[in-house]
């Protein structure tokens, strides 16, 4: 039997049934959190951003188009929320420095686990990804983990499928050159 | 990165290093948010869901949305009109008929308004009112069918199904209700549909019901109820 779709739930939220937002939150908050964490490298700030994303969804539910794709719409909001946050953080750089930042220690810890699992390169890949401009990180993260086709990815990025594909290839080329610069050799060396 | 699966976006890079990077990203470990996130979200959602004073007042008055206020205004105007009519000479049959028609229209718009209300209890009330006139009013029958097939509250759906009564035999209503039966997840809704078909359905609909029961589409208890009822009818 088929579950109620995200698109149906957001329509009900728009109709005034805010309880349906809880179902959408349960379905998607982890994915939004991981996206925000990738962008901010800060756990508690990412959790605050997730709250902002879902409250913005509640506020703007009426503007969701009935022929739209909820997940793209949601990540479009998440993208804007995190970009706003990053811009503010750049303007006031001292505020985000606390022990909740994903620091080198966390990276080392992750690295140790991954070495044990035989995937040492993973940590280097994540370091290279984190060094990319926000827009490139967003394209790669959303494309790699959230969407199955370029049409949906394009909607989340606010562009068409063809542009999304071009942006993805550019972002991956940048990731490759960043990885090579950081570690001296390309990943396939 | 979703919870249990990674969607597969097609990415074919000409550079093998890019392809390897793409593949390596698939192994990234997933970090869980703290329990604080969920607690905070539900606290904020509860706060955001609190009705405003205006909404509470509308609820208290029994109106919701613009249609409710329009209906209330129409009632007042109609009352004033009726008062004037009855103070005029009593032999004006045409005006009385016009008044009757106005009352009927008002009643219809009240039912349609209730069927679209945000509050489930008011929609349920609308369903009960609609049950009396759905047989003779196509627009209300359509609105009732919409409640039966799309309402988010199972009790409203099942009440609307019951209210459709003998209309299950009409081709359009019958087809949509049978389609609903194939998709309905709620046993409450399934039961209401099954009862309706068993009571008023055509022989084709009964046969389809038997198929759905045999194929495991229906809740096991309801499937047994269907089997028992159809066997009893055959005997």
PDB file of N, CA, C and O in Angstrom, chain A residues 4-30:
ATOM      1  N   UNK A   4       1.297   8.290   2.051  1.00  0.00           N
ATOM      2  CA  UNK A   4       0.928   9.622   1.558  1.00  0.00           C
ATOM      3  C   UNK A   4       2.196  10.309   1.053  1.00  0.00           C
ATOM      4  O   UNK A   4       3.243  10.249   1.693  1.00  0.00           O
ATOM      5  N   UNK A   5       2.111  10.948  -0.093  1.00  0.00           N
ATOM      6  CA  UNK A   5       3.310  11.559  -0.680  1.00  0.00           C
ATOM      7  C   UNK A   5       3.659  12.866   0.036  1.00  0.00           C
ATOM      8  O   UNK A   5       2.797  13.493   0.664  1.00  0.00           O
ATOM      9  N   UNK A   6       4.922  13.277  -0.123  1.00  0.00           N
ATOM     10  CA  UNK A   6       5.362  14.553   0.446  1.00  0.00           C
ATOM     11  C   UNK A   6       4.535  15.696  -0.134  1.00  0.00           C
ATOM     12  O   UNK A   6       4.200  16.652   0.560  1.00  0.00           O
ATOM     13  N   UNK A   7       4.229  15.590  -1.418  1.00  0.00           N
ATOM     14  CA  UNK A   7       3.512  16.669  -2.106  1.00  0.00           C
ATOM     15  C   UNK A   7       2.102  16.815  -1.526  1.00  0.00           C
ATOM     16  O   UNK A   7       1.599  17.926  -1.358  1.00  0.00           O
ATOM     17  N   UNK A   8       1.469  15.666  -1.210  1.00  0.00           N
ATOM     18  CA  UNK A   8       0.138  15.713  -0.612  1.00  0.00           C
ATOM     19  C   UNK A   8       0.222  16.325   0.793  1.00  0.00           C
ATOM     20  O   UNK A   8      -0.605  17.149   1.181  1.00  0.00           O
ATOM     21  N   UNK A   9       1.256  15.919   1.535  1.00  0.00           N
ATOM     22  CA  UNK A   9       1.405  16.427   2.904  1.00  0.00           C
ATOM     23  C   UNK A   9       1.603  17.947   2.922  1.00  0.00           C
ATOM     24  O   UNK A   9       1.002  18.642   3.743  1.00  0.00           O
ATOM     25  N   UNK A  10       2.406  18.450   2.001  1.00  0.00           N
ATOM     26  CA  UNK A  10       2.661  19.894   2.020  1.00  0.00           C
ATOM     27  C   UNK A  10       1.397  20.665   1.602  1.00  0.00           C
ATOM     28  O   UNK A  10       1.148  21.770   2.072  1.00  0.00           O
ATOM     29  N   UNK A  11       0.587  20.035   0.753  1.00  0.00           N
ATOM     30  CA  UNK A  11      -0.702  20.674   0.416  1.00  0.00           C
ATOM     31  C   UNK A  11      -1.574  20.768   1.663  1.00  0.00           C
ATOM     32  O   UNK A  11      -2.259  21.771   1.881  1.00  0.00           O
ATOM     33  N   UNK A  12      -1.561  19.718   2.468  1.00  0.00           N
ATOM     34  CA  UNK A  12      -2.373  19.737   3.695  1.00  0.00           C
ATOM     35  C   UNK A  12      -1.828  20.760   4.680  1.00  0.00           C
ATOM     36  O   UNK A  12      -2.585  21.404   5.397  1.00  0.00           O
ATOM     37  N   UNK A  13      -0.508  20.885   4.724  1.00  0.00           N
ATOM     38  CA  UNK A  13       0.084  21.928   5.579  1.00  0.00           C
ATOM     39  C   UNK A  13      -0.429  23.293   5.092  1.00  0.00           C
ATOM     40  O   UNK A  13      -0.845  24.132   5.890  1.00  0.00           O
ATOM     41  N   UNK A  14      -0.422  23.477   3.775  1.00  0.00           N
ATOM     42  CA  UNK A  14      -0.901  24.743   3.203  1.00  0.00           C
ATOM     43  C   UNK A  14      -2.372  24.971   3.536  1.00  0.00           C
ATOM     44  O   UNK A  14      -2.810  26.099   3.719  1.00  0.00           O
ATOM     45  N   UNK A  15      -3.125  23.874   3.642  1.00  0.00           N
ATOM     46  CA  UNK A  15      -4.556  23.986   3.980  1.00  0.00           C
ATOM     47  C   UNK A  15      -4.778  24.257   5.470  1.00  0.00           C
ATOM     48  O   UNK A  15      -5.915  24.372   5.906  1.00  0.00           O
ATOM     49  N   UNK A  16      -3.712  24.272   6.229  1.00  0.00           N
ATOM     50  CA  UNK A  16      -3.858  24.617   7.648  1.00  0.00           C
ATOM     51  C   UNK A  16      -3.595  23.479   8.618  1.00  0.00           C
ATOM     52  O   UNK A  16      -3.643  23.674   9.830  1.00  0.00           O
ATOM     53  N   UNK A  17      -3.319  22.281   8.111  1.00  0.00           N
ATOM     54  CA  UNK A  17      -3.064  21.163   9.014  1.00  0.00           C
ATOM     55  C   UNK A  17      -1.560  21.077   9.294  1.00  0.00           C
ATOM     56  O   UNK A  17      -0.812  20.370   8.614  1.00  0.00           O
ATOM     57  N   UNK A  18      -1.128  21.810  10.325  1.00  0.00           N
ATOM     58  CA  UNK A  18       0.314  21.895  10.598  1.00  0.00           C
ATOM     59  C   UNK A  18       0.883  20.571  11.099  1.00  0.00           C
ATOM     60  O   UNK A  18       2.093  20.362  11.059  1.00  0.00           O
ATOM     61  N   UNK A  19       0.001  19.671  11.564  1.00  0.00           N
ATOM     62  CA  UNK A  19       0.511  18.382  12.066  1.00  0.00           C
ATOM     63  C   UNK A  19       1.199  17.594  10.951  1.00  0.00           C
ATOM     64  O   UNK A  19       2.080  16.767  11.209  1.00  0.00           O
ATOM     65  N   UNK A  20       0.795  17.848   9.705  1.00  0.00           N
ATOM     66  CA  UNK A  20       1.420  17.130   8.578  1.00  0.00           C
ATOM     67  C   UNK A  20       2.891  17.538   8.410  1.00  0.00           C
ATOM     68  O   UNK A  20       3.675  16.779   7.834  1.00  0.00           O
ATOM     69  N   UNK A  21       3.248  18.718   8.918  1.00  0.00           N
ATOM     70  CA  UNK A  21       4.647  19.135   8.829  1.00  0.00           C
ATOM     71  C   UNK A  21       5.526  18.196   9.662  1.00  0.00           C
ATOM     72  O   UNK A  21       6.687  17.968   9.328  1.00  0.00           O
ATOM     73  N   UNK A  22       4.947  17.671  10.741  1.00  0.00           N
ATOM     74  CA  UNK A  22       5.708  16.747  11.594  1.00  0.00           C
ATOM     75  C   UNK A  22       6.113  15.497  10.793  1.00  0.00           C
ATOM     76  O   UNK A  22       7.235  15.004  10.928  1.00  0.00           O
ATOM     77  N   UNK A  23       5.218  15.008   9.953  1.00  0.00           N
ATOM     78  CA  UNK A  23       5.545  13.837   9.126  1.00  0.00           C
ATOM     79  C   UNK A  23       6.665  14.180   8.147  1.00  0.00           C
ATOM     80  O   UNK A  23       7.607  13.398   7.959  1.00  0.00           O
ATOM     81  N   UNK A  24       6.564  15.368   7.541  1.00  0.00           N
ATOM     82  CA  UNK A  24       7.626  15.788   6.613  1.00  0.00           C
ATOM     83  C   UNK A  24       8.955  15.943   7.354  1.00  0.00           C
ATOM     84  O   UNK A  24      10.004  15.567   6.836  1.00  0.00           O
ATOM     85  N   UNK A  25       8.886  16.474   8.562  1.00  0.00           N
ATOM     86  CA  UNK A  25      10.099  16.638   9.370  1.00  0.00           C
ATOM     87  C   UNK A  25      10.728  15.276   9.661  1.00  0.00           C
ATOM     88  O   UNK A  25      11.938  15.095   9.491  1.00  0.00           O
ATOM     89  N   UNK A  26       9.889  14.319  10.072  1.00  0.00           N
ATOM     90  CA  UNK A  26      10.414  12.990  10.393  1.00  0.00           C
ATOM     91  C   UNK A  26      11.044  12.335   9.162  1.00  0.00           C
ATOM     92  O   UNK A  26      12.034  11.626   9.267  1.00  0.00           O
ATOM     93  N   UNK A  27      10.476  12.585   8.017  1.00  0.00           N
ATOM     94  CA  UNK A  27      11.024  11.982   6.790  1.00  0.00           C
ATOM     95  C   UNK A  27      12.352  12.620   6.362  1.00  0.00           C
ATOM     96  O   UNK A  27      13.211  11.956   5.813  1.00  0.00           O
ATOM     97  N   UNK A  28      12.475  13.923   6.567  1.00  0.00           N
ATOM     98  CA  UNK A  28      13.583  14.623   5.890  1.00  0.00           C
ATOM     99  C   UNK A  28      14.584  15.348   6.787  1.00  0.00           C
ATOM    100  O   UNK A  28      15.566  15.865   6.271  1.00  0.00           O
ATOM    101  N   UNK A  29      14.332  15.411   8.112  1.00  0.00           N
ATOM    102  CA  UNK A  29      15.205  16.301   8.896  1.00  0.00           C
ATOM    103  C   UNK A  29      16.658  15.819   8.927  1.00  0.00           C
ATOM    104  O   UNK A  29      17.573  16.633   8.980  1.00  0.00           O
ATOM    105  N   UNK A  30      16.878  14.513   8.859  1.00  0.00           N
ATOM    106  CA  UNK A  30      18.259  14.024   8.893  1.00  0.00           C
ATOM    107  C   UNK A  30      19.015  14.463   7.631  1.00  0.00           C
ATOM    108  O   UNK A  30      20.158  14.900   7.699  1.00  0.00           O
TER     109      UNK A  30
END
